Amino acid sequence: MKPTLTARELKVLELIATGFTYAEIAEQLSIGVDGAKGAASRMMMRLGALNAPHAVYLATQAGILKRRRGRPSGPPRQPLTARQAQVLTTAADGASLTVVARRLNSTREQVAARLAEAYLRLGVTHLPRGQRRTAAVTVARKRGLIPNPAKETA
């Protein structure tokens, strides 16, 4: 049985699925950030989701959301924070979370959290877990958000 979401909850879900932050969702819907977070919380509760990416997954599986790539047209924004870009750049060579954490003088948990945020913002959370990092690096490089590796000259 499909869970029933209000129009606002559905819109919040769609915006989350395309990588918007709560602040951006609030701006899009002309509501406060707490209102956006509240709608997201109610939506996740109705879907039985543990977090926002899980809600997107469950809604897609239930047919509430259609598989979408990219975000709807709107004002341009910087989709990655400086730290997310740094972590993604450092992890681009396929190093383990532990190695990336060591390189950045951070913890494995912090690296995992920044990567998960980057995946959500870059719209690759719908992919199987093993393909997300590569896809996120590719998308971020195409958009010029992280540097391309130095091209070797022969």
PDB file of C-alpha atoms in Angstrom:
ATOM      1  CA  MET A   1       0.000   0.000   0.000  1.00  0.00           C
ATOM      2  CA  LYS A   2       1.328   3.424  -0.997  1.00  0.00           C
ATOM      3  CA  PRO A   3       1.720   5.879   1.882  1.00  0.00           C
ATOM      4  CA  THR A   4      -0.263   9.080   1.402  1.00  0.00           C
ATOM      5  CA  LEU A   5       1.777  12.263   1.495  1.00  0.00           C
ATOM      6  CA  THR A   6       0.469  15.812   1.617  1.00  0.00           C
ATOM      7  CA  ALA A   7       1.241  18.093  -1.319  1.00  0.00           C
ATOM      8  CA  ARG A   8       3.911  19.877   0.734  1.00  0.00           C
ATOM      9  CA  GLU A   9       5.506  16.622   1.908  1.00  0.00           C
ATOM     10  CA  LEU A  10       5.614  15.378  -1.677  1.00  0.00           C
ATOM     11  CA  LYS A  11       7.205  18.618  -2.893  1.00  0.00           C
ATOM     12  CA  VAL A  12       9.786  18.465  -0.081  1.00  0.00           C
ATOM     13  CA  LEU A  13      10.519  14.843  -1.011  1.00  0.00           C
ATOM     14  CA  GLU A  14      10.993  15.785  -4.680  1.00  0.00           C
ATOM     15  CA  LEU A  15      13.346  18.626  -3.754  1.00  0.00           C
ATOM     16  CA  ILE A  16      15.337  16.403  -1.395  1.00  0.00           C
ATOM     17  CA  ALA A  17      15.591  13.806  -4.163  1.00  0.00           C
ATOM     18  CA  THR A  18      17.164  16.370  -6.467  1.00  0.00           C
ATOM     19  CA  GLY A  19      19.729  17.531  -3.923  1.00  0.00           C
ATOM     20  CA  PHE A  20      18.304  20.674  -2.376  1.00  0.00           C
ATOM     21  CA  THR A  21      19.210  21.577   1.206  1.00  0.00           C
ATOM     22  CA  TYR A  22      16.518  22.410   3.771  1.00  0.00           C
ATOM     23  CA  ALA A  23      17.379  26.111   3.426  1.00  0.00           C
ATOM     24  CA  GLU A  24      16.931  25.917  -0.347  1.00  0.00           C
ATOM     25  CA  ILE A  25      13.693  23.955   0.042  1.00  0.00           C
ATOM     26  CA  ALA A  26      12.398  26.604   2.430  1.00  0.00           C
ATOM     27  CA  GLU A  27      13.269  29.321  -0.072  1.00  0.00           C
ATOM     28  CA  GLN A  28      11.638  27.437  -2.970  1.00  0.00           C
ATOM     29  CA  LEU A  29       8.423  26.881  -0.994  1.00  0.00           C
ATOM     30  CA  SER A  30       8.432  30.277   0.735  1.00  0.00           C
ATOM     31  CA  ILE A  31       8.387  28.706   4.189  1.00  0.00           C
ATOM     32  CA  GLY A  32      10.809  28.671   7.101  1.00  0.00           C
ATOM     33  CA  VAL A  33      13.652  26.202   7.406  1.00  0.00           C
ATOM     34  CA  ASP A  34      11.895  24.643  10.414  1.00  0.00           C
ATOM     35  CA  GLY A  35       8.780  24.194   8.258  1.00  0.00           C
ATOM     36  CA  ALA A  36      10.827  22.417   5.592  1.00  0.00           C
ATOM     37  CA  LYS A  37      12.451  20.195   8.206  1.00  0.00           C
ATOM     38  CA  GLY A  38       9.073  19.453   9.793  1.00  0.00           C
ATOM     39  CA  ALA A  39       7.516  18.480   6.469  1.00  0.00           C
ATOM     40  CA  ALA A  40      10.523  16.285   5.727  1.00  0.00           C
ATOM     41  CA  SER A  41      10.276  14.654   9.141  1.00  0.00           C
ATOM     42  CA  ARG A  42       6.554  13.902   8.694  1.00  0.00           C
ATOM     43  CA  MET A  43       7.203  12.595   5.184  1.00  0.00           C
ATOM     44  CA  MET A  44       9.976  10.291   6.428  1.00  0.00           C
ATOM     45  CA  MET A  45       7.725   9.052   9.237  1.00  0.00           C
ATOM     46  CA  ARG A  46       4.889   8.249   6.816  1.00  0.00           C
ATOM     47  CA  LEU A  47       7.293   6.373   4.541  1.00  0.00           C
ATOM     48  CA  GLY A  48       8.986   4.573   7.428  1.00  0.00           C
ATOM     49  CA  ALA A  49      12.347   5.986   6.358  1.00  0.00           C
ATOM     50  CA  LEU A  50      15.430   6.237   8.538  1.00  0.00           C
ATOM     51  CA  ASN A  51      16.755   9.365   6.801  1.00  0.00           C
ATOM     52  CA  ALA A  52      16.231  11.507   3.702  1.00  0.00           C
ATOM     53  CA  PRO A  53      18.121   9.294   1.210  1.00  0.00           C
ATOM     54  CA  HIS A  54      16.209   6.270   2.527  1.00  0.00           C
ATOM     55  CA  ALA A  55      12.944   8.188   2.020  1.00  0.00           C
ATOM     56  CA  VAL A  56      13.889   8.892  -1.609  1.00  0.00           C
ATOM     57  CA  TYR A  57      14.690   5.215  -2.120  1.00  0.00           C
ATOM     58  CA  LEU A  58      11.445   4.018  -0.498  1.00  0.00           C
ATOM     59  CA  ALA A  59       9.347   6.556  -2.417  1.00  0.00           C
ATOM     60  CA  THR A  60      10.957   5.499  -5.694  1.00  0.00           C
ATOM     61  CA  GLN A  61      10.345   1.829  -4.923  1.00  0.00           C
ATOM     62  CA  ALA A  62       6.710   2.578  -4.003  1.00  0.00           C
ATOM     63  CA  GLY A  63       6.152   4.521  -7.233  1.00  0.00           C
ATOM     64  CA  ILE A  64       5.600   7.827  -5.436  1.00  0.00           C
ATOM     65  CA  LEU A  65       8.679   9.299  -7.105  1.00  0.00           C
ATOM     66  CA  LYS A  66       9.795   8.586 -10.628  1.00  0.00           C
ATOM     67  CA  ARG A  67      13.480   8.020 -11.231  1.00  0.00           C
ATOM     68  CA  ARG A  68      14.895  11.408 -12.066  1.00  0.00           C
ATOM     69  CA  ARG A  69      18.338  12.573 -12.871  1.00  0.00           C
ATOM     70  CA  GLY A  70      19.465  16.082 -12.149  1.00  0.00           C
ATOM     71  CA  ARG A  71      17.537  18.850 -10.527  1.00  0.00           C
ATOM     72  CA  PRO A  72      14.736  20.997 -11.857  1.00  0.00           C
ATOM     73  CA  SER A  73      15.632  24.298 -13.394  1.00  0.00           C
ATOM     74  CA  GLY A  74      16.130  27.042 -10.896  1.00  0.00           C
ATOM     75  CA  PRO A  75      18.714  29.465  -9.689  1.00  0.00           C
ATOM     76  CA  PRO A  76      22.260  28.171  -9.994  1.00  0.00           C
ATOM     77  CA  ARG A  77      23.921  27.156  -6.757  1.00  0.00           C
ATOM     78  CA  GLN A  78      27.136  25.639  -5.457  1.00  0.00           C
ATOM     79  CA  PRO A  79      26.037  22.055  -4.887  1.00  0.00           C
ATOM     80  CA  LEU A  80      29.035  21.066  -2.738  1.00  0.00           C
ATOM     81  CA  THR A  81      30.484  22.670   0.345  1.00  0.00           C
ATOM     82  CA  ALA A  82      34.227  23.205   0.346  1.00  0.00           C
ATOM     83  CA  ARG A  83      34.686  20.251   2.719  1.00  0.00           C
ATOM     84  CA  GLN A  84      32.485  17.947   0.604  1.00  0.00           C
ATOM     85  CA  ALA A  85      34.510  18.881  -2.485  1.00  0.00           C
ATOM     86  CA  GLN A  86      37.766  18.294  -0.602  1.00  0.00           C
ATOM     87  CA  VAL A  87      36.642  14.871   0.639  1.00  0.00           C
ATOM     88  CA  LEU A  88      35.339  13.859  -2.810  1.00  0.00           C
ATOM     89  CA  THR A  89      38.570  15.001  -4.474  1.00  0.00           C
ATOM     90  CA  THR A  90      40.655  13.082  -1.955  1.00  0.00           C
ATOM     91  CA  ALA A  91      38.463   9.978  -2.329  1.00  0.00           C
ATOM     92  CA  ALA A  92      38.439  10.145  -6.145  1.00  0.00           C
ATOM     93  CA  ASP A  93      41.266   7.633  -6.476  1.00  0.00           C
ATOM     94  CA  GLY A  94      39.177   4.948  -4.794  1.00  0.00           C
ATOM     95  CA  ALA A  95      40.963   5.025  -1.437  1.00  0.00           C
ATOM     96  CA  SER A  96      39.156   3.538   1.549  1.00  0.00           C
ATOM     97  CA  LEU A  97      37.349   5.801   4.006  1.00  0.00           C
ATOM     98  CA  THR A  98      40.093   5.139   6.558  1.00  0.00           C
ATOM     99  CA  VAL A  99      42.818   6.223   4.137  1.00  0.00           C
ATOM    100  CA  VAL A 100      40.882   9.330   3.094  1.00  0.00           C
ATOM    101  CA  ALA A 101      40.312  10.205   6.768  1.00  0.00           C
ATOM    102  CA  ARG A 102      44.034   9.819   7.461  1.00  0.00           C
ATOM    103  CA  ARG A 103      44.930  12.017   4.465  1.00  0.00           C
ATOM    104  CA  LEU A 104      42.551  14.737   5.665  1.00  0.00           C
ATOM    105  CA  ASN A 105      43.321  14.390   9.376  1.00  0.00           C
ATOM    106  CA  SER A 106      39.687  13.522  10.011  1.00  0.00           C
ATOM    107  CA  THR A 107      37.632  10.564  11.172  1.00  0.00           C
ATOM    108  CA  ARG A 108      36.202   7.779   9.054  1.00  0.00           C
ATOM    109  CA  GLU A 109      32.680   8.749  10.189  1.00  0.00           C
ATOM    110  CA  GLN A 110      33.141  12.384   9.153  1.00  0.00           C
ATOM    111  CA  VAL A 111      34.443  11.332   5.742  1.00  0.00           C
ATOM    112  CA  ALA A 112      31.508   8.944   5.267  1.00  0.00           C
ATOM    113  CA  ALA A 113      29.046  11.700   6.230  1.00  0.00           C
ATOM    114  CA  ARG A 114      30.575  14.249   3.803  1.00  0.00           C
ATOM    115  CA  LEU A 115      30.560  11.688   0.984  1.00  0.00           C
ATOM    116  CA  ALA A 116      26.913  10.801   1.670  1.00  0.00           C
ATOM    117  CA  GLU A 117      26.003  14.509   1.575  1.00  0.00           C
ATOM    118  CA  ALA A 118      27.916  14.941  -1.695  1.00  0.00           C
ATOM    119  CA  TYR A 119      26.154  11.933  -3.225  1.00  0.00           C
ATOM    120  CA  LEU A 120      22.784  13.413  -2.307  1.00  0.00           C
ATOM    121  CA  ARG A 121      23.654  16.851  -3.651  1.00  0.00           C
ATOM    122  CA  LEU A 122      25.047  15.431  -6.887  1.00  0.00           C
ATOM    123  CA  GLY A 123      22.002  13.209  -7.426  1.00  0.00           C
ATOM    124  CA  VAL A 124      23.693   9.815  -7.389  1.00  0.00           C
ATOM    125  CA  THR A 125      21.943   8.246  -4.392  1.00  0.00           C
ATOM    126  CA  HIS A 126      19.712   6.172  -6.685  1.00  0.00           C
ATOM    127  CA  LEU A 127      22.734   4.196  -7.891  1.00  0.00           C
ATOM    128  CA  PRO A 128      23.975   1.016  -6.212  1.00  0.00           C
ATOM    129  CA  ARG A 129      26.315   1.806  -3.320  1.00  0.00           C
ATOM    130  CA  GLY A 130      29.402   0.549  -5.168  1.00  0.00           C
ATOM    131  CA  GLN A 131      28.855   2.946  -8.084  1.00  0.00           C
ATOM    132  CA  ARG A 132      28.082   6.159  -6.197  1.00  0.00           C
ATOM    133  CA  ARG A 133      31.616   7.427  -5.627  1.00  0.00           C
ATOM    134  CA  THR A 134      32.665   7.031  -9.254  1.00  0.00           C
ATOM    135  CA  ALA A 135      29.447   8.651 -10.487  1.00  0.00           C
ATOM    136  CA  ALA A 136      29.765  11.524  -7.994  1.00  0.00           C
ATOM    137  CA  VAL A 137      33.367  12.182  -9.051  1.00  0.00           C
ATOM    138  CA  THR A 138      32.335  12.141 -12.721  1.00  0.00           C
ATOM    139  CA  VAL A 139      29.419  14.535 -12.154  1.00  0.00           C
ATOM    140  CA  ALA A 140      31.489  16.871  -9.977  1.00  0.00           C
ATOM    141  CA  ARG A 141      34.295  16.984 -12.554  1.00  0.00           C
ATOM    142  CA  LYS A 142      31.850  17.643 -15.400  1.00  0.00           C
ATOM    143  CA  ARG A 143      30.379  20.545 -13.434  1.00  0.00           C
ATOM    144  CA  GLY A 144      33.826  21.871 -12.539  1.00  0.00           C
ATOM    145  CA  LEU A 145      33.249  21.380  -8.814  1.00  0.00           C
ATOM    146  CA  ILE A 146      36.413  19.352  -8.270  1.00  0.00           C
ATOM    147  CA  PRO A 147      39.600  19.403 -10.321  1.00  0.00           C
ATOM    148  CA  ASN A 148      40.210  16.986 -13.142  1.00  0.00           C
ATOM    149  CA  PRO A 149      43.370  14.925 -12.742  1.00  0.00           C
ATOM    150  CA  ALA A 150      46.411  16.458 -14.402  1.00  0.00           C
ATOM    151  CA  LYS A 151      46.519  15.412 -18.023  1.00  0.00           C
ATOM    152  CA  GLU A 152      49.738  13.676 -18.810  1.00  0.00           C
ATOM    153  CA  THR A 153      51.714  14.857 -21.777  1.00  0.00           C
ATOM    154  CA  ALA A 154      53.664  12.340 -23.781  1.00  0.00           C
TER     155      ALA A 154
END
